[in-house]
Tab-separated table of C-alpha atoms and ligand atoms in Angstrom:
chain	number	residue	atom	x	y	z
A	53	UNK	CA	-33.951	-51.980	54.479
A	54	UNK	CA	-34.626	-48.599	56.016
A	55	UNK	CA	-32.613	-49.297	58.943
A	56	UNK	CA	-29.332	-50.601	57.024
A	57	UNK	CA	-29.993	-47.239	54.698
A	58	UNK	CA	-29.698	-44.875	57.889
A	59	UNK	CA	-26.778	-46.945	59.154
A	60	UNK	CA	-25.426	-46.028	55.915
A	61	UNK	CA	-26.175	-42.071	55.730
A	62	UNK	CA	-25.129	-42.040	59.559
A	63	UNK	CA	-21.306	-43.333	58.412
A	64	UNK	CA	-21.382	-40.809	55.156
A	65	UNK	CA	-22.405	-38.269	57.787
A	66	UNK	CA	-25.933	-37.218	56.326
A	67	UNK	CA	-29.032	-37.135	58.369
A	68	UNK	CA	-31.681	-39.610	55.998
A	69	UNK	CA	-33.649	-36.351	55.923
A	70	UNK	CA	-31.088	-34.018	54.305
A	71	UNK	CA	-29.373	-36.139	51.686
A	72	UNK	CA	-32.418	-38.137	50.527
A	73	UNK	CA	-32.538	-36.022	47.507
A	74	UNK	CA	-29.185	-35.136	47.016
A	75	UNK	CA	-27.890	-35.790	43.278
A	76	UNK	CA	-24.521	-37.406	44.525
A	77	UNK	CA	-25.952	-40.391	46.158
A	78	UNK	CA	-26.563	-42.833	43.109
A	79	UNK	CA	-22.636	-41.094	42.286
A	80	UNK	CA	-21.346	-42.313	45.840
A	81	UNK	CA	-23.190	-45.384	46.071
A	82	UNK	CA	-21.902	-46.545	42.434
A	83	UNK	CA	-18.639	-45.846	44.025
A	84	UNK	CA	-18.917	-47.748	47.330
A	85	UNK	CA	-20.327	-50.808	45.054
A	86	UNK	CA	-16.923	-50.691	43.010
A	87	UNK	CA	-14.372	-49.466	46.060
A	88	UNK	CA	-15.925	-52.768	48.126
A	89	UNK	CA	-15.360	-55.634	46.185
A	90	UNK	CA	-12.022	-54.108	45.183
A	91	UNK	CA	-10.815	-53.485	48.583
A	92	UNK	CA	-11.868	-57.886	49.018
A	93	UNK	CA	-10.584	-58.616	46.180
A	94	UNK	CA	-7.394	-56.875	46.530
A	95	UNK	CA	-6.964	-59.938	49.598
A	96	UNK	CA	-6.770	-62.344	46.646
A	97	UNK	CA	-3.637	-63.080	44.503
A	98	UNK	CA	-2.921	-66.718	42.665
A	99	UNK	CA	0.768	-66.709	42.975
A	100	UNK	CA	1.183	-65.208	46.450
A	101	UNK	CA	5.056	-66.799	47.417
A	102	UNK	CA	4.654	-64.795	50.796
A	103	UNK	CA	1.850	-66.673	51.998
A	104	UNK	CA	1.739	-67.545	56.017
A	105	UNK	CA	-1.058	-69.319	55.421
A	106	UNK	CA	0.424	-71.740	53.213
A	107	UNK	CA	3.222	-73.314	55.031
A	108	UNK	CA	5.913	-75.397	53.426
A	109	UNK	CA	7.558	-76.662	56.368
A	110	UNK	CA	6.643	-78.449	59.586
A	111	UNK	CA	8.089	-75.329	61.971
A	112	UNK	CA	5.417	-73.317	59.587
A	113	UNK	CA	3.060	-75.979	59.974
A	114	UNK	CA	3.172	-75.395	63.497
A	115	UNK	CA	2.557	-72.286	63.749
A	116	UNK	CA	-0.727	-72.124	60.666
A	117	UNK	CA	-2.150	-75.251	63.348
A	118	UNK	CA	-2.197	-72.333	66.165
A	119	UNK	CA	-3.226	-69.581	63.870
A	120	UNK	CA	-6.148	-71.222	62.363
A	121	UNK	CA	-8.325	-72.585	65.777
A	122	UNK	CA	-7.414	-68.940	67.329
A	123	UNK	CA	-8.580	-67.317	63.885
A	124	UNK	CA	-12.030	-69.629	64.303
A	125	UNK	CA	-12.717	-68.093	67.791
A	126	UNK	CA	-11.855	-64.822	66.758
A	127	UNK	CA	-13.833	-64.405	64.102
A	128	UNK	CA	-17.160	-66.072	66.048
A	129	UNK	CA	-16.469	-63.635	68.964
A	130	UNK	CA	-16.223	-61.066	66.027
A	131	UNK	CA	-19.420	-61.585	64.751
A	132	UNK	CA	-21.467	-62.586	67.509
A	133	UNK	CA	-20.818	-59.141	68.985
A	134	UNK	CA	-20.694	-56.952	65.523
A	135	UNK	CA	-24.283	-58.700	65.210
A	136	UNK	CA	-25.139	-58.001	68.898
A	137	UNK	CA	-24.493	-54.167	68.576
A	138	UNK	CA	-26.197	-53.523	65.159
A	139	UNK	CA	-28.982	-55.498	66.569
A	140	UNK	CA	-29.117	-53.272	69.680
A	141	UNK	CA	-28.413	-50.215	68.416
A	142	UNK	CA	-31.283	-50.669	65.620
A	143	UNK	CA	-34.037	-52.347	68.204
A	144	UNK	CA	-33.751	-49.413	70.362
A	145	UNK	CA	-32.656	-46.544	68.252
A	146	UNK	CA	-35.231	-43.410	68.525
A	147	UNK	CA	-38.008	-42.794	66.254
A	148	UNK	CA	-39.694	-40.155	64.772
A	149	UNK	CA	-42.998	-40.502	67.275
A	150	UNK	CA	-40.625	-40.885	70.273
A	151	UNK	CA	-40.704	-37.665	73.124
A	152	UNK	CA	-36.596	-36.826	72.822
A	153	UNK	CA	-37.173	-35.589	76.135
A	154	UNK	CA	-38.519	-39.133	77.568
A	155	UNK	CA	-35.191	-41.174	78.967
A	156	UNK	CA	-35.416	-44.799	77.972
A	157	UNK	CA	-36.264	-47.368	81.444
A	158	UNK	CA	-32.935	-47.669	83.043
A	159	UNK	CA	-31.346	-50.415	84.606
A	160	UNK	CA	-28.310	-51.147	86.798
A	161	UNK	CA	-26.686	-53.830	87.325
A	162	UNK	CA	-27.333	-58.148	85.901
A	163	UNK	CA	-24.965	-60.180	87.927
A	164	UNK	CA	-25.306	-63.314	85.729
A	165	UNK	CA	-24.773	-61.550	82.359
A	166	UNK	CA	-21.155	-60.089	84.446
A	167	UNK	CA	-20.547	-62.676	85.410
A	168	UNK	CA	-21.296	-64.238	81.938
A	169	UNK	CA	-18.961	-61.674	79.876
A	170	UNK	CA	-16.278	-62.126	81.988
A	171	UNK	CA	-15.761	-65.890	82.597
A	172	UNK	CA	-16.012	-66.592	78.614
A	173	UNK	CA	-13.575	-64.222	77.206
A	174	UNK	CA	-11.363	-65.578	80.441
A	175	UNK	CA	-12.001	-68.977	79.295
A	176	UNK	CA	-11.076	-68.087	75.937
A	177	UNK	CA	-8.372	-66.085	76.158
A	178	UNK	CA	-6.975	-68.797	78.346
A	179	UNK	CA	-7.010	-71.137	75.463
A	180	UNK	CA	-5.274	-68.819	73.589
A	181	UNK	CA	-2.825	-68.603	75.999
A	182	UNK	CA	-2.081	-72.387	76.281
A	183	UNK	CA	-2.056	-73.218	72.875
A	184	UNK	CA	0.462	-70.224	72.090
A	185	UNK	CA	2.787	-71.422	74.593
A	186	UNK	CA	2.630	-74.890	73.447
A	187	UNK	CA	3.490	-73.719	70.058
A	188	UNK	CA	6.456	-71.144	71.126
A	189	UNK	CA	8.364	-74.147	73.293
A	190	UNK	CA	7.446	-76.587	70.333
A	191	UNK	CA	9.299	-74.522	67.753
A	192	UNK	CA	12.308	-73.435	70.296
A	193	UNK	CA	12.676	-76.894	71.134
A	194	UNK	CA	14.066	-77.870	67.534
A	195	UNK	CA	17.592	-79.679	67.042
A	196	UNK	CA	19.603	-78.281	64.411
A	197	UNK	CA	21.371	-80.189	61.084
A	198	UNK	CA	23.235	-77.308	60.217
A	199	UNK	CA	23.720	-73.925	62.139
A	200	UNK	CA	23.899	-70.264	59.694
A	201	UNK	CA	24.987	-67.091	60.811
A	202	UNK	CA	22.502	-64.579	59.041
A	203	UNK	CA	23.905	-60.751	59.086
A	204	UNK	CA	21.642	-58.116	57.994
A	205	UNK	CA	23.229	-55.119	56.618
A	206	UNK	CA	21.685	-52.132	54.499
A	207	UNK	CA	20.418	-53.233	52.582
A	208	UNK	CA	21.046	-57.030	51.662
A	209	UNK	CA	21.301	-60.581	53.794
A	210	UNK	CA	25.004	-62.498	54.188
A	211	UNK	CA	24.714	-66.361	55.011
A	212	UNK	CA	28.055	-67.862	56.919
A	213	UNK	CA	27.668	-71.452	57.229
A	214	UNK	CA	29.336	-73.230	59.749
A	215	UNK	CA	30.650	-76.031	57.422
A	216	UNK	CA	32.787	-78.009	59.746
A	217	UNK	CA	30.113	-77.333	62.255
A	218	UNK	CA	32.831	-76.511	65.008
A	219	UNK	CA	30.472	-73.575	66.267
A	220	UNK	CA	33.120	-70.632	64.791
A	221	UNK	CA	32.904	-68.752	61.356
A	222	UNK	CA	36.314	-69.415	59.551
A	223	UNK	CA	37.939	-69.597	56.190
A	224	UNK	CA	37.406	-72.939	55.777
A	225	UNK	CA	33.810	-71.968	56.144
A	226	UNK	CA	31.027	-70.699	53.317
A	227	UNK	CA	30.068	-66.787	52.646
A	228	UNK	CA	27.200	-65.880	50.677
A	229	UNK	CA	24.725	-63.643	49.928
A	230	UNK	CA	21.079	-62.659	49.061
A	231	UNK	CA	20.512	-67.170	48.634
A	232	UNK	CA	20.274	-69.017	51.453
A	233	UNK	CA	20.870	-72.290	50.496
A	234	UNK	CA	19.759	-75.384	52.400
A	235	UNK	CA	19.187	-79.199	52.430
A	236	UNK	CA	15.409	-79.863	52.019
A	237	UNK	CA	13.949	-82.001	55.141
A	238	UNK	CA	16.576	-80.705	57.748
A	239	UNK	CA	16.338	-78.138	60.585
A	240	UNK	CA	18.531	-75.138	59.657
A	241	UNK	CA	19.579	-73.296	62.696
A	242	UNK	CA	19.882	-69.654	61.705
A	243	UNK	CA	21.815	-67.221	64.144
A	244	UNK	CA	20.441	-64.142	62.970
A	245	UNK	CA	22.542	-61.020	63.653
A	246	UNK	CA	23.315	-57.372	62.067
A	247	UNK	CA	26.273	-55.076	61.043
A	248	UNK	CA	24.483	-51.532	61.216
A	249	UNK	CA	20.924	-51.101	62.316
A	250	UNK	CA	17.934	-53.655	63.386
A	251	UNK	CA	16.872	-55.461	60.474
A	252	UNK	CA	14.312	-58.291	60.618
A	253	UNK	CA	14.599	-61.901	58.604
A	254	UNK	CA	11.503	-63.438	57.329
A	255	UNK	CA	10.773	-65.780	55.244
A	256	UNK	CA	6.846	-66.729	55.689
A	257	UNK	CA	6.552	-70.191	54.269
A	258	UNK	CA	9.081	-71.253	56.262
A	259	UNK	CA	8.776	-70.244	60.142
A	260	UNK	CA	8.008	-66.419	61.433
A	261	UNK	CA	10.198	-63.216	61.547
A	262	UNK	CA	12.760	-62.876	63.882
A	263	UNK	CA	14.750	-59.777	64.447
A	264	UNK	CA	18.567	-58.792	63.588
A	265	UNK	CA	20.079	-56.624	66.733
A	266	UNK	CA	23.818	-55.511	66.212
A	267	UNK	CA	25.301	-57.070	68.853
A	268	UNK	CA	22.815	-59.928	69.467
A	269	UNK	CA	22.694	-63.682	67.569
A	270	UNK	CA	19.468	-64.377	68.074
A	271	UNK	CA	18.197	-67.995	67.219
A	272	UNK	CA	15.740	-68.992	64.390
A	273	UNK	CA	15.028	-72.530	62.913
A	274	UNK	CA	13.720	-73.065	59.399
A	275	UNK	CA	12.739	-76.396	57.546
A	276	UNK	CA	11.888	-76.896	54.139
A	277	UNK	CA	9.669	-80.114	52.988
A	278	UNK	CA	10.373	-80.126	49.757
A	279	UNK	CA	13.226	-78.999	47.796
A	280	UNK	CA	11.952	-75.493	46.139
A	281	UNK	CA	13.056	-71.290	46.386
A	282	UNK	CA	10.966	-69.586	49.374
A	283	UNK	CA	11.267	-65.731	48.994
A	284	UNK	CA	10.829	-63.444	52.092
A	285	UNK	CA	12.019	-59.881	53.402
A	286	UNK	CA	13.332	-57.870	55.250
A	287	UNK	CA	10.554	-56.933	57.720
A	288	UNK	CA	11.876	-54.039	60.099
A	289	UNK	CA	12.398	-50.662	58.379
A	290	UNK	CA	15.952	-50.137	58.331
A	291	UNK	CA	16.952	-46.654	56.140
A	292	UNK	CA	16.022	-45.430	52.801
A	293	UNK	CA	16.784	-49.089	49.954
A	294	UNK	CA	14.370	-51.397	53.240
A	295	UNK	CA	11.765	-52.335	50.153
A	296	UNK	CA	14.784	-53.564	48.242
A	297	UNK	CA	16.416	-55.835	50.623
A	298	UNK	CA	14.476	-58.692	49.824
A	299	UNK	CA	15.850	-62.884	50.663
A	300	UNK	CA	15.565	-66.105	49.510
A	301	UNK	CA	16.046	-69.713	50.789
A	302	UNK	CA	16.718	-72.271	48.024
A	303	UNK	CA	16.305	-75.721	49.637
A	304	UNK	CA	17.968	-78.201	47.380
A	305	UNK	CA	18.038	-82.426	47.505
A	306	UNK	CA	20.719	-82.908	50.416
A	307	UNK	CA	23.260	-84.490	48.108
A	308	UNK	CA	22.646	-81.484	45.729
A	309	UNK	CA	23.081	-79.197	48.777
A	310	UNK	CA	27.134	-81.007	49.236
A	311	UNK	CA	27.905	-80.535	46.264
A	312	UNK	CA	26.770	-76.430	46.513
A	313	UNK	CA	28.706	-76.671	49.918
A	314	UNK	CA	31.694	-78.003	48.236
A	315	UNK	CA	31.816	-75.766	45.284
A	316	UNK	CA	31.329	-72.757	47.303
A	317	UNK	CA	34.809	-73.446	49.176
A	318	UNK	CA	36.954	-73.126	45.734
A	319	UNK	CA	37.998	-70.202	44.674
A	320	UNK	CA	36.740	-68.642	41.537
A	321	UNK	CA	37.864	-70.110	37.966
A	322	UNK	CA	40.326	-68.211	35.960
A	323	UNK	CA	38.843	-66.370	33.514
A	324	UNK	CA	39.964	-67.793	29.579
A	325	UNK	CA	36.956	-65.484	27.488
A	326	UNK	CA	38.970	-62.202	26.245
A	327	UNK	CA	36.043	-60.070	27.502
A	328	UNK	CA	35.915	-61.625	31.076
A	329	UNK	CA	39.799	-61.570	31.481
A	330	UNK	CA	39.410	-57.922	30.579
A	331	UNK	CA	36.345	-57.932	33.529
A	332	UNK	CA	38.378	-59.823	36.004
A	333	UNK	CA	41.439	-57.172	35.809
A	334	UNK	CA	38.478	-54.479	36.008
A	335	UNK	CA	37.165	-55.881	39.224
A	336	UNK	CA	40.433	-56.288	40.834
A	337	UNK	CA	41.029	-52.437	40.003
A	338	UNK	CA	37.525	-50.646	40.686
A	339	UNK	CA	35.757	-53.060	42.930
A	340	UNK	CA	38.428	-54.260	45.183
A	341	UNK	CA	37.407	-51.584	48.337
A	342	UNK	CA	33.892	-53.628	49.057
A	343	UNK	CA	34.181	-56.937	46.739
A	344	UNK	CA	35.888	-59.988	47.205
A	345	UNK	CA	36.371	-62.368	44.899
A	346	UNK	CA	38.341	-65.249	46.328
A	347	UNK	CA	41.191	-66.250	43.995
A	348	UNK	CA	41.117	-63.449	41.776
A	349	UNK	CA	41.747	-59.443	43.572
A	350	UNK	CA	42.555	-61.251	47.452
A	351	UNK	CA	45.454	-58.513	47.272
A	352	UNK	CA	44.105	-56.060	46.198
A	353	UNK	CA	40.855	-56.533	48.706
A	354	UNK	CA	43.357	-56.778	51.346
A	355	UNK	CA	44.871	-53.521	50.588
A	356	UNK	CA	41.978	-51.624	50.043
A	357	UNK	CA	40.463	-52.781	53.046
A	358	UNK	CA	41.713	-53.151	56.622
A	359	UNK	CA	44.100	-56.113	55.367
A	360	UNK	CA	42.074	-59.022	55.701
A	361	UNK	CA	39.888	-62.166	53.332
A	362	UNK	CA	38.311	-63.175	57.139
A	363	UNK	CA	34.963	-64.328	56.566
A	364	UNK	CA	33.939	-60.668	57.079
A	365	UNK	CA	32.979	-58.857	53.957
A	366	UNK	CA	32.452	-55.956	56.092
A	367	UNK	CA	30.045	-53.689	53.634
A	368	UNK	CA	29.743	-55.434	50.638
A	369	UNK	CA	28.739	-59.230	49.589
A	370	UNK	CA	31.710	-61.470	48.664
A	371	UNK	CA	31.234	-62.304	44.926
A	372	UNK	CA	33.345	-65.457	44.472
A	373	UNK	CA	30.542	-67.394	43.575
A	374	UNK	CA	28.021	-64.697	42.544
A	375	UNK	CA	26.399	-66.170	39.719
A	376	UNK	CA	25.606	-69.203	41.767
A	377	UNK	CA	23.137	-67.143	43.333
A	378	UNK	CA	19.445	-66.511	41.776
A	379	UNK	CA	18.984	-62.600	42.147
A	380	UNK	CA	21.537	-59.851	43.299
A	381	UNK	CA	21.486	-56.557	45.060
A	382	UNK	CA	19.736	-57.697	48.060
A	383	UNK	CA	17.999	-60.231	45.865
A	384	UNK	CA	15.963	-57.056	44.191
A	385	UNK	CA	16.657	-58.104	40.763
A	386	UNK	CA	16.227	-61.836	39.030
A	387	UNK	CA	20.603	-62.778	37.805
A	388	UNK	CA	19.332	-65.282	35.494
A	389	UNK	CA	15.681	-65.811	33.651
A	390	UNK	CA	12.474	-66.839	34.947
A	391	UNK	CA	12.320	-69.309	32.042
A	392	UNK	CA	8.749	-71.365	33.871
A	393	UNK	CA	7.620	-67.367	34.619
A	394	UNK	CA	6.660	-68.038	38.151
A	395	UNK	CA	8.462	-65.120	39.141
A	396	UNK	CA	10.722	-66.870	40.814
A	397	UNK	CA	14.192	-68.155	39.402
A	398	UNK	CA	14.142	-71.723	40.720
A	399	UNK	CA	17.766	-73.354	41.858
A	400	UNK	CA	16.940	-75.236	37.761
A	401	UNK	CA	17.354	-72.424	36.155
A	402	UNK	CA	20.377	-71.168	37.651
A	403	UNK	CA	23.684	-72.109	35.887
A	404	UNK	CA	25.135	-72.296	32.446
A	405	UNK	CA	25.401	-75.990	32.481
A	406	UNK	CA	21.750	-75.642	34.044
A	407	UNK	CA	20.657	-74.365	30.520
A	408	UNK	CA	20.027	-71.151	32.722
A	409	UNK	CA	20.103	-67.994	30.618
A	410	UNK	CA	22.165	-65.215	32.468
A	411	UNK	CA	20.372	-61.934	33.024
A	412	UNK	CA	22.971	-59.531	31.575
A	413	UNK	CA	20.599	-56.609	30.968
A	414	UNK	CA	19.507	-56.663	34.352
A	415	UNK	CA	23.299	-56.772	35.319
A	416	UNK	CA	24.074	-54.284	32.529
A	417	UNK	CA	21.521	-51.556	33.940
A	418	UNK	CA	22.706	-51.801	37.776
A	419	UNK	CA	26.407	-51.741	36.395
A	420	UNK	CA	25.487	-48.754	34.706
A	421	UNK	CA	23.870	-46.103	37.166
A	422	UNK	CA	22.853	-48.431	40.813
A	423	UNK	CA	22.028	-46.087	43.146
A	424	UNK	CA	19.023	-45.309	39.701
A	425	UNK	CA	17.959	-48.939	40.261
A	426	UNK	CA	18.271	-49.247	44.131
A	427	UNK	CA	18.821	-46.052	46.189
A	428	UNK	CA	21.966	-45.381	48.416
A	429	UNK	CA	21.888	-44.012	51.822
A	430	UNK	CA	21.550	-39.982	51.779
A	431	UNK	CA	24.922	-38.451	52.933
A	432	UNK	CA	24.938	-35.053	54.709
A	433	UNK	CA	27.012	-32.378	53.323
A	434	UNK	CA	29.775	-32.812	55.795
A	435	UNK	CA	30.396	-36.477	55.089
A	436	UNK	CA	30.462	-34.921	51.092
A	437	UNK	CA	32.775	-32.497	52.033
A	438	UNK	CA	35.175	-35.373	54.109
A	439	UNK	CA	34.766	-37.875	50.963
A	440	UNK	CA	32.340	-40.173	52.807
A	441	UNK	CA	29.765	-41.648	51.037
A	442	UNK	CA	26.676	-43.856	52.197
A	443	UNK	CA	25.330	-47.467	52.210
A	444	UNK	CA	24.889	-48.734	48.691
A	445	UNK	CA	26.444	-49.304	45.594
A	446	UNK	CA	27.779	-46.619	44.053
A	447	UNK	CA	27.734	-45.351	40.451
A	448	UNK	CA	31.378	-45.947	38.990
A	449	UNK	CA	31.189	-44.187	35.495
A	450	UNK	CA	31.813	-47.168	33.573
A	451	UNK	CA	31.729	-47.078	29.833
A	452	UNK	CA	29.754	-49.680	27.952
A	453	UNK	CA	32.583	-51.526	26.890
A	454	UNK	CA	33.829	-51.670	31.037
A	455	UNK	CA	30.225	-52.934	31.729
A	456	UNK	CA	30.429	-55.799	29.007
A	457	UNK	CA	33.522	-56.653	30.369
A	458	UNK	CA	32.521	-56.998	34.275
A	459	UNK	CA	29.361	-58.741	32.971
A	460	UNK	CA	31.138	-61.361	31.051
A	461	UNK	CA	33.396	-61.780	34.152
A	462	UNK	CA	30.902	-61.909	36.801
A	463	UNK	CA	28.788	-64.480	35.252
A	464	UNK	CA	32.129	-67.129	34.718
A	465	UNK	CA	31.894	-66.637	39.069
A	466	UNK	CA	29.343	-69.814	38.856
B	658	CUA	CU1	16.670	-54.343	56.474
B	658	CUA	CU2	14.525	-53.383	56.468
């Protein structure tokens, strides 16, 4: 008891002599007792959706099988020695009738123990070694159902699927953003890819993170068990809105999944609502320099921006189907209600005809001041001064009566 007390003052910096009478300590040790458990507890959350641990997934599964055995080791090599140096350092500490002049017996030199301390960890690291290879070729060695080009960009995730599965991005192929949809139970080759800076795409249920280079398509696999929504994020700090550029994979029955594929190829529905025929004219006139919405502004997109619909939305997500989609604004706010409250709006509660409700006040207060809700990239005075602005969405000055009207369009884009 003495001995774990000194170990104690030594870390608050106290010799046991001075501070043994000091009024702070019951103060300080009150504190420790309540800063402790909090600091474990704060490990522990019942609805953790970014859990490694807990894989959903056999690429995942892979990986917890490697993590767990090497986790084992670790944490017996941990202890062993944490115990082995308290031990030590308390059996052979000095004490108060010791001569501080009188060096301990010394002694040079134990050629088993060497060799001892150096064939285990050799051994064991070695181990390591093999079973992490195993597991890196095992995952790399997947063969893809589907192949998805993933772009980062600041600060939210586009999905192109190659549809026909030809190997090129075309019209006749799918854009999308902030949902990644999938079939459940297939390996979805992800090329994984950015527009402006590195970015990095993880979603941990599902397999690990994996870098987005400009310039680079760098390959990533995911599989999904069970049909369900896997949230992840953006893991590489990428400019000032990288906590709101958030993903999520919604892995859906695989004849559910055709029927998203072939619904995302139409263009969007004429809008017969008053209000939203009001919104779609809106769009077409203050939204057409970033947003597309196939079959309702392609001419005006195409004159605002450098004169082409490719599969390219350049800076901002294409919004033909938006309100297909569970969340917008790099997937930092919920687009329709988390009716189970789960915190997570499931592919079931998306829709109208789902009996989804649409989240118009979240829509209303982005529509209303966004770069309030989710900050834009700062601009330097010179790029004010040459009308530049940077990354983000930009307030537009709507009135309330503009925002009810974009609302009511946006969510007939299902
Ligand atoms: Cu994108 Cu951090």
């Amino acid at each position: 008891m003495r001995a774990g007390r000194q170990v104690f003052e030594a870390f608050r910096g106290h010799s046991p002599g001075r501070s043994s009478k000091t009024p702070q300590r019951p103060r300080s040790r009150r504190a420790l007792a309540l800063v402790v458990p909090l600091l474990l507890l704060s490990a522990c959350a019942s609805d953790a959706p970014q859990d490694t641990l807990d894989p959903a997934g056999p690429i995942a599964r892979t990986i917890d099988n490697l993590v767990n055995p090497v986790f084992i080791v670790a944490a017996v090599v941990f202890v062993l020695v944490e115990f082995g140096v308290l031990y030590l350092v308390l059996r052979f500490r000095q004490r108060k009738d010791d001569d501080p002049d009188e060096l301990p017996g010394q002694t040079h030199g134990n050629t088993k123990l060497e060799i001892g301390w150096t064939v285990l960890p050799a051994l064991l690291l070695g181990f390591v070694a093999f079973a992490t290879l195993a597991t890196l070729f095992d995952i790399n060695n997947t063969k893809d159902d589907l192949t998805v080009q993933v772009t980062g960009q600041q600060w939210w995730w586009e999905f192109t699927y190659d549809t026909d599965g030809d190997g090129e991005f075309t019209d006749e192929d799918v854009l999308t953003a902030n949902d990644l949809v999938i079939p459940a139970g297939q390996n979805v080759g992800l090329e994984i890819t950015s527009r402006d800076v590195i970015h990095s795409f993880w979603i941990p249920r599902l397999n690990g993170k994996k870098d987005a280079v400009p310039g680079r398509r760098q390959p990533l696999t995911i599989n999904a068990d069970e049909p369900g929504t896997y949230v992840g994020q953006c893991t590489e700090f990428c400019g000032l809105s990288h906590a709101y550029m958030r993903q999520r994979v919604v892995a859906l029955p695989e004849d559910e999944f055709e029927a998203w594929l072939d619904e995302q190829q139409a263009e969007a529905d004429e809008p017969t609502d008053e209000a939203a025929a009001a919104g779609a004219e809106l769009f077409a006139s203050q939204c057409s320099v970033c947003h597309l919405a196939r079959g309702v502004n392609d001419d005006q997109f195409e004159e605002a921006g450098d004169g082409t619909t490719e599969l390219v939305s350049e800076n901002a997500p294409d919004l033909t189907h938006f309100a297909t989609r569970g969340a917008f604004a790099g997937a930092t706010f919920n687009l329709w209600d988390d009716l189970d409250g789960d915190h997570i709006v499931e592919a079931d509660e998306i829709g109208t005809d789902n009996g989804g409700v649409f989240n118009r006040a979240a829509l209303e207060a982005w529509l209303r001041d966004p770069p309030a809700e989710k900050p834009m990239d700062p601009v330097t005075p010179e790029q004010v001064e040459a009308g530049q602005q940077g990354r983000g969405m930009p307030n537009l000055n709507l009135s309330e009566e503009q925002i009810d009207q974009l609302v009511a369009f946006l969510e007939t884009l299902q």
